[in-house]
Coordinates of C-alpha atoms and ligand atoms in Angstrom, one line a residue:
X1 CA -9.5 -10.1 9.6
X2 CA -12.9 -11.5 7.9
X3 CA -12.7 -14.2 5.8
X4 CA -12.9 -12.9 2.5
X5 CA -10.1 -11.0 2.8
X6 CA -7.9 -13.0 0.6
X7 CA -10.8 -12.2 -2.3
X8 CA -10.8 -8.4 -1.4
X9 CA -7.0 -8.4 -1.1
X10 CA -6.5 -10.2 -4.5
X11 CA -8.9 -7.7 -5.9
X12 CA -7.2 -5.4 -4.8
X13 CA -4.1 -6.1 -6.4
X14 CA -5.9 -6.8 -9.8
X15 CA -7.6 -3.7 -9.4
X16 CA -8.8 -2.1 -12.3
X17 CA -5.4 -1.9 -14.0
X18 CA -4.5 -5.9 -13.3
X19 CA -5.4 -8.3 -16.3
X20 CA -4.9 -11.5 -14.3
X21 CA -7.3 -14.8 -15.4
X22 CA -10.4 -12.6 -16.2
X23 CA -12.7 -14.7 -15.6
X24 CA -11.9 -15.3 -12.1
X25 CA -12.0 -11.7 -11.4
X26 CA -14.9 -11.5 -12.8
X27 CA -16.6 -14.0 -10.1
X28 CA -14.5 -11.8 -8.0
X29 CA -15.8 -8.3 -8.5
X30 CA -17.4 -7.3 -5.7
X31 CA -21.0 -5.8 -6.3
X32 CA -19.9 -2.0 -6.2
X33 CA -23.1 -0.8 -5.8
X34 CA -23.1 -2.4 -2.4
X35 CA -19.9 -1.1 -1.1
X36 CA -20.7 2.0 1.3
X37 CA -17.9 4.5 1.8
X38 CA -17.1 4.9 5.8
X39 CA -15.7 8.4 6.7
X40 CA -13.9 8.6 9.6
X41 CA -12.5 12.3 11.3
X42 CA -8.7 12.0 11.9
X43 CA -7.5 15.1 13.3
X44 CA -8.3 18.7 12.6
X45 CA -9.6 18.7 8.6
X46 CA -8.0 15.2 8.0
X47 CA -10.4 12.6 7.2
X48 CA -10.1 8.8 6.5
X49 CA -12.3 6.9 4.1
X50 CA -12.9 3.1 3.7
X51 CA -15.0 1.3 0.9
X52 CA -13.1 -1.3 -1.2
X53 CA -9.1 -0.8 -1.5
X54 CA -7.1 0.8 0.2
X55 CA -7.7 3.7 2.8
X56 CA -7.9 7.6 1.9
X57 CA -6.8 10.1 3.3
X58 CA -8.3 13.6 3.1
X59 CA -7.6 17.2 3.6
X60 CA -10.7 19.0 3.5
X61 CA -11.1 22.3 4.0
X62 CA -11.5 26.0 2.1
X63 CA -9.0 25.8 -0.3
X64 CA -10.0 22.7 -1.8
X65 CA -10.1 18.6 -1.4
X66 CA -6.5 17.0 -1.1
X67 CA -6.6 12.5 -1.8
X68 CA -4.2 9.8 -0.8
X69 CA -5.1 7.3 -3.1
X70 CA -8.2 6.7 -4.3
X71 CA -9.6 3.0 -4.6
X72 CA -11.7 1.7 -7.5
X73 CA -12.8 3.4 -10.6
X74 CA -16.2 2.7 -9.6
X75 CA -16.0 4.1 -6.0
X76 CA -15.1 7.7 -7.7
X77 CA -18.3 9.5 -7.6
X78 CA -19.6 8.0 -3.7
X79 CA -15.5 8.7 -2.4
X80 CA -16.5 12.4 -4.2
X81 CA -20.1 12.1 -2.5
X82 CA -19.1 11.4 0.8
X83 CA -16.3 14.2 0.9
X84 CA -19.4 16.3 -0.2
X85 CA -21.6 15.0 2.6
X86 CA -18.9 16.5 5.4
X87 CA -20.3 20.0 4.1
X88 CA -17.0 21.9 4.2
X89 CA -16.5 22.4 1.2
X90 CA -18.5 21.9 -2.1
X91 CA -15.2 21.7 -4.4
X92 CA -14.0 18.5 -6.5
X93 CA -11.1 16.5 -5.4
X94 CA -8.3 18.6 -6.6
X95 CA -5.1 16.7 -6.1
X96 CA -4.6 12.9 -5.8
X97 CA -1.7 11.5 -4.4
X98 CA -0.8 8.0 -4.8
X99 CA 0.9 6.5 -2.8
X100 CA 2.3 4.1 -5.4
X101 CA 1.0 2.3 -8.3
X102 CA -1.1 -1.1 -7.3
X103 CA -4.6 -0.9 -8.5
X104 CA -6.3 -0.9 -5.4
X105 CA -4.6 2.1 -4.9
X106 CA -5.0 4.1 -7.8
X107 CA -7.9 2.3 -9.7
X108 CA -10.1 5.5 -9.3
X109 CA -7.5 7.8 -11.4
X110 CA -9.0 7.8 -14.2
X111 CA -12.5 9.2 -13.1
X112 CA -10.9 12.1 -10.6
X113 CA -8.8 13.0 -13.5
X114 CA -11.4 13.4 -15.8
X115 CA -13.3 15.2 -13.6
X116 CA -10.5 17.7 -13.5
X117 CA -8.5 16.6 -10.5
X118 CA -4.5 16.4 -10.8
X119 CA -2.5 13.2 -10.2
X120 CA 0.7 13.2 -8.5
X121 CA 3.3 10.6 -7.2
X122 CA 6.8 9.2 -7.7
X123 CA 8.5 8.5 -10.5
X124 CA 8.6 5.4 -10.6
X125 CA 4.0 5.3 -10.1
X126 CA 4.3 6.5 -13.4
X127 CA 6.3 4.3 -15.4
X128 CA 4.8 1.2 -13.8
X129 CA 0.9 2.3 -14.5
X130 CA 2.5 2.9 -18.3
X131 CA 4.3 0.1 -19.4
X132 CA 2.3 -2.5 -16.8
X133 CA 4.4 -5.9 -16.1
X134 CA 4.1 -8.3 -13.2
X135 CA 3.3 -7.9 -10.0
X136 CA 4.3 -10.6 -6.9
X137 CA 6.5 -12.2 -4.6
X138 CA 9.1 -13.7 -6.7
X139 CA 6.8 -16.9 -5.7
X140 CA 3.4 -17.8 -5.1
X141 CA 1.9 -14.6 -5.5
X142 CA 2.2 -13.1 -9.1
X143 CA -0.4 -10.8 -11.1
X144 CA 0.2 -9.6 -14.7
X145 CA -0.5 -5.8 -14.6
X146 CA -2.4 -4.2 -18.0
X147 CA -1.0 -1.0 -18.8
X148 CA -3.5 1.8 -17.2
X149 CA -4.6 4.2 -19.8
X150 CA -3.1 7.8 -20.1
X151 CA -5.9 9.1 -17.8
X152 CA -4.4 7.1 -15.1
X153 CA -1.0 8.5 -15.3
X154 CA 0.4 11.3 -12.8
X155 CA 0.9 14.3 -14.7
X156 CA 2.8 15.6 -12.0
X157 CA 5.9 13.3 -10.7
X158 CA 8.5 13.9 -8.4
X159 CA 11.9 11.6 -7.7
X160 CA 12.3 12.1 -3.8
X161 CA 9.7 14.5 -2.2
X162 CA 7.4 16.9 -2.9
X163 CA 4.9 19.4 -1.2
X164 CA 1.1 20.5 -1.5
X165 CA 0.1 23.6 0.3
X166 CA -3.2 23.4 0.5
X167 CA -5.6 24.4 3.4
X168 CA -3.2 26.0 5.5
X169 CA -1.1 22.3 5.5
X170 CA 2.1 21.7 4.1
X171 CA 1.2 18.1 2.7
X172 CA 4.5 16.5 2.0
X173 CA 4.5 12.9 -0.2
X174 CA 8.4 11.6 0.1
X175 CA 9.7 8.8 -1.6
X176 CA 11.2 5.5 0.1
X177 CA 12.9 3.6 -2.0
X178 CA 12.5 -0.2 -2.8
X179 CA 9.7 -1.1 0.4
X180 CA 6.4 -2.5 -0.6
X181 CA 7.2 -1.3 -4.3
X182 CA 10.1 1.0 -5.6
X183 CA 7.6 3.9 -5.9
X184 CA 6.3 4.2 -2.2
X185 CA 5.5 7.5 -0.7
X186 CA 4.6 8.0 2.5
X187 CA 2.5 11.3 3.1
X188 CA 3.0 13.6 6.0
X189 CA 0.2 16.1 7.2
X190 CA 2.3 17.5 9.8
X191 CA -0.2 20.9 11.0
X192 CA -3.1 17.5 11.9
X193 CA 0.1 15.3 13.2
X194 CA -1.6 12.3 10.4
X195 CA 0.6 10.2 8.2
X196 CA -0.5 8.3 5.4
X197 CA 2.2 5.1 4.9
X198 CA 0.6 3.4 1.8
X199 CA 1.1 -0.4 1.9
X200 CA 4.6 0.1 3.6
X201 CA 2.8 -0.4 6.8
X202 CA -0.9 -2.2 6.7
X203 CA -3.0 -4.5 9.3
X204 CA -3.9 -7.8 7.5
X205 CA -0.7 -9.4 8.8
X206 CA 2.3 -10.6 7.1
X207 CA 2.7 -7.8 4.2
X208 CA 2.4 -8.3 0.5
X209 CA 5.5 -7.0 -0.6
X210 CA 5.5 -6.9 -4.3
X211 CA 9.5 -8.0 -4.8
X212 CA 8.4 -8.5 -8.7
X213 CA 7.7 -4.6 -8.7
X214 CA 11.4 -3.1 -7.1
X215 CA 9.6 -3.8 -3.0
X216 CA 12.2 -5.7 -0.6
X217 CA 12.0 -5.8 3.2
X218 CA 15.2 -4.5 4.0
X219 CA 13.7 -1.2 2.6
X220 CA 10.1 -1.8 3.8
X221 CA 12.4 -1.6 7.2
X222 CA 14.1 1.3 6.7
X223 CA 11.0 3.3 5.1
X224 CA 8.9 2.1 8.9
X225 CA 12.4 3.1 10.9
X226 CA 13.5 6.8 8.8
X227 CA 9.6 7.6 8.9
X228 CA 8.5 6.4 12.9
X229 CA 11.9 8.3 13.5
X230 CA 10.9 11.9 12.4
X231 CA 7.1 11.1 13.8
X232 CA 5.6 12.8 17.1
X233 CA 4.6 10.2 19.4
X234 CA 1.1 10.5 19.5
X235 CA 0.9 10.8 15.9
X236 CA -2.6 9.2 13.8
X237 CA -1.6 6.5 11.3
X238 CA -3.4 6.0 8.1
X239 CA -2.8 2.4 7.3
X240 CA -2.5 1.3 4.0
X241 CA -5.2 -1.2 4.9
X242 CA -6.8 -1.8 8.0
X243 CA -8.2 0.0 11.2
X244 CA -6.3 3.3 12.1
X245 CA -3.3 2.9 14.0
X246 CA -0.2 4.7 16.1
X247 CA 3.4 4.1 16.4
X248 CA 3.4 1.2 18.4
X249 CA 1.3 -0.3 15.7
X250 CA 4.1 0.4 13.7
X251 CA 7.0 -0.6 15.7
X252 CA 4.8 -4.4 16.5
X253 CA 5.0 -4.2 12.5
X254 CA 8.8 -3.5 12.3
X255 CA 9.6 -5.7 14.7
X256 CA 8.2 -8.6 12.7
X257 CA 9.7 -7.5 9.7
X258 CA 13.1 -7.9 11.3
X259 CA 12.6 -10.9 13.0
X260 CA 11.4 -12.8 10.5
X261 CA 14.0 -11.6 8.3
X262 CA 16.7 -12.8 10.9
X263 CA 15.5 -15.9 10.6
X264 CA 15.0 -16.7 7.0
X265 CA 18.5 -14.9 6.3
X266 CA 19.9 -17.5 8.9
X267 CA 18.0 -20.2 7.2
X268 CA 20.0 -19.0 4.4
X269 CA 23.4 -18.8 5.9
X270 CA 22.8 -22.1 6.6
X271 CA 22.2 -23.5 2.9
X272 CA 18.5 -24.5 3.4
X273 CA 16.5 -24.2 0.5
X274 CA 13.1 -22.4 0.2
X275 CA 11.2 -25.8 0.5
X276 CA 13.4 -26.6 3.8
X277 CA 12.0 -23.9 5.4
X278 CA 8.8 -24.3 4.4
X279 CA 8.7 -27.4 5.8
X280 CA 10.4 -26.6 8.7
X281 CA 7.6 -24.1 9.3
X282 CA 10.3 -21.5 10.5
X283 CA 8.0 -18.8 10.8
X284 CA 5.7 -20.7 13.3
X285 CA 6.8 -18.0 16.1
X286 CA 5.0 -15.7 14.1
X287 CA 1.9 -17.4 12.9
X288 CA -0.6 -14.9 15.1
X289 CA 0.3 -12.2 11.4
X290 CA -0.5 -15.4 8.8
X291 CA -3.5 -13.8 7.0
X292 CA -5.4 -15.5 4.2
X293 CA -3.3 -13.1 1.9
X294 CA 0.0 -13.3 2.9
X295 CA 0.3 -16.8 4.7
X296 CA 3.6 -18.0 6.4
X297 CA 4.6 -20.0 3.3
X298 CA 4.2 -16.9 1.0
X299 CA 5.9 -14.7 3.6
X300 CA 9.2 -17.2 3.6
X301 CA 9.4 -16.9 0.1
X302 CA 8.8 -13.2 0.0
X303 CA 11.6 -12.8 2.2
X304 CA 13.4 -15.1 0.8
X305 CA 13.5 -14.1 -2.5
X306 CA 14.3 -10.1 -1.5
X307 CA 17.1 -11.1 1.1
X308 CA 18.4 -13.1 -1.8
X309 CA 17.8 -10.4 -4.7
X310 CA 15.5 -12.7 -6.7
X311 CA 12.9 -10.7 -8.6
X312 CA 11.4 -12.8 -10.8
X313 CA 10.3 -16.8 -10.5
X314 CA 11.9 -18.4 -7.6
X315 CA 14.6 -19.9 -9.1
X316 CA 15.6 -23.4 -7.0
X317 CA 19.3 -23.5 -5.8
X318 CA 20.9 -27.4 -5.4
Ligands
ZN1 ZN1 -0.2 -2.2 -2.7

C-alpha cells in the first residue's frame, strides 16, 4: 500500500462521526477538493467507486441509483456527480446501504439523506451511529465515536437480511454477526454475480477489526467462510478497501485469519502474555500483511483480546 495509508486509514475511522484528538484530525483532513472519484464498471450495471473511504458499490440503471456505503460527507455531491457522468440514468441516489457503521463508511449519510435518499442497514448500524462510544482493538488502536446526528441514522433497519429490488436485481444486504463489527452486512448482487463484503474482507493487510465495537475474528471467519461458500466461483469482489478482488483473494485472507489465530490462541494455551508474544514476534510468518494500519503488534493484540473476549482496555493477566 502507499505510505500514507495509515493517515487515510485513521481518517477513515474518525470519519466524520469520530471525535478523536481534533486537532490532529484536523492536520489530517485531507484536502477534499483534491480527491477525484474513480469509477470502475464491475459487471453488467454494477459499478465501483473509489475517492477517500471505503469503496462503493453501485447499481445503476432505470429504476433508480442503489449505494453500498458512501464515504465522506464531503465526497456526496462528486460520488452523485460521477454516477451522473455514466449517463444512465439522471436520478438521485435512492437507497444507501451501509455496510456497517465506521465513518469512513457512512460519513456521506447525512448529505444523500437530505437530498432525499433512504438509509438502510442492520440493527445494530443504527444504535452505534446514535449513542457513539469507542471504537478499537481492545489495545493500541482506540477512537472515541461522536454520536452522528439523526440525518445519519438508517431509517430503515433490518436484524438478519433484507432485499432491494431495484433494476431488475434482487440486491440482498445480510447480516454477519460479530466480524469486523457486530453490524456487518455483506451485499449480494447476485443477477451481476458482484458482492460487496464491507470491511469483513479488505486489502491493506492485517484487518482492523474493531473488538471495542461487538467485531472478533472467529466471526470475521465465519462471515469470509458462510459467504465464499454460497459464492459462484468467478464471482467480482468489492473490497471494503483496496483494489477489486475474487475468491482466492478471499480464501489468501481467511487463511491468514485462521492461522494467525492458531497461533496466538496457542500462545495462549500456553500462558504467554500479550507482551511475550509481542516480543517473541509470533506473527513474523506473516509479516508480508503488516500494513502501516494494522501492524503485527496491533494484530496480536487484536486477536488476542477477541480470542480471549476482552472488549475494552487490554487488561494484563500475572
Ligand atoms: Zn470499518
Amino acid at each position: 500500500m502507499s505510505k500514507g495509508i495509515r493517515t487515510r486509514m485513521v481518517l477513515a475511522l474518525v470519519g466524520a462521526a469520530l471525535a478523536c484528538a481534533q486537532a490532529a484530525v484536523a492536520q489530517q483532513e485531507p484536502d477534499w477538493s483534491k480527491v477525484q472519484i474513480k469509477v470502475t464498471k464491475v459487471s453488467g450495471n454494477i459499478y465501483m467507486l473509489e475517492g477517500q473511504g471505503g469503496n462503493i458499490a453501485a447499481s445503476v440503471g432505470e429504476d433508480g441509483i442503489v449505494i453500498v456505503d458512501d464515504q465522506f460527507a464531503p465526497l456526496a455531491e462528486k460520488i452523485q456527480a460521477a454516477l451522473k457522468e455514466l449517463k444512465i440514468t439522471d436520478k438521485l441516489v435512492r437507497f444507501v446501504i451501509n455496510t456497517h457503521y465506521h465513518g469512513d463508511h457512512t460519513g456521506g449519510n447525512v448529505p444523500f439523506s437530505n437530498a432525499g435518499s433512504t438509509v438502510i442497514a442492520q440493527d445494530n448500524v443504527r444504535k452505534r451511529l446514535e449513542t457513539g462510544g469507542t471504537a478499537g482493538n481492545g489495545g493500541s488502536i482506540k477512537m472515541d465515536v461522536k454520536p452522528a446526528p439523526k440525518p445519519a441514522l438508517p431509517i430503515i433497519t433490518f436484524e438478519h437480511d433484507v432485499t432491494v429490488h431495484l433494476n431488475g436485481e434482487d440486491i440482498r444486504a445480510l447480516h454477519f454477526p460479530s466480524g469486523h463489527t457486530d453490524g456487518d452486512s455483506i451485499i449480494f448482487f447476485p443477477r451481476n454475480n458482484v458482492v460487496h463484503m464491507g470491511d469483513d474482507f479488505v486489502r491493506y493487510g492485517f484487518p482492523f477489526i474493531d473488538v471495542a465495537s461487538g467485531g472478533s475474528v472467529q466471526g470475521m471467519v465465519e462471515a469470509m467462510e458462510k459467504a465464499t461458500a454460497q459464492l459462484p466461483a468467478d464471482v467480482k469482489v468489492i473490497p471494503g478497501h483496496g483494489a477489486l478482488s475474487n475468491l482466492d483473494d478471499v480464501r489468501a485472507f481467511t487463511k491468514m485469519l485462521k492461522e494467525t489465530s492458531a497461533v496466538v490462541q496457542k500462545a495462549i494455551n500456553e500462558h504467554k502474555t500479550l507482551d511475550q508474544m509481542k516480543q517473541d514476534k509470533i506473527l513474523a510468518p506473516w509479516s508480508k500483511w503488516k500494513g502501516d494500519f494494522v501492524n503485527e503488534d496491533a494484530f496480536i493484540e487484536t486477536l488476542y483480546n477477541s480470542l480471549t473476549g476482552r472488549k475494552g482496555e487490554f487488561v494484563k493477566h500475572n
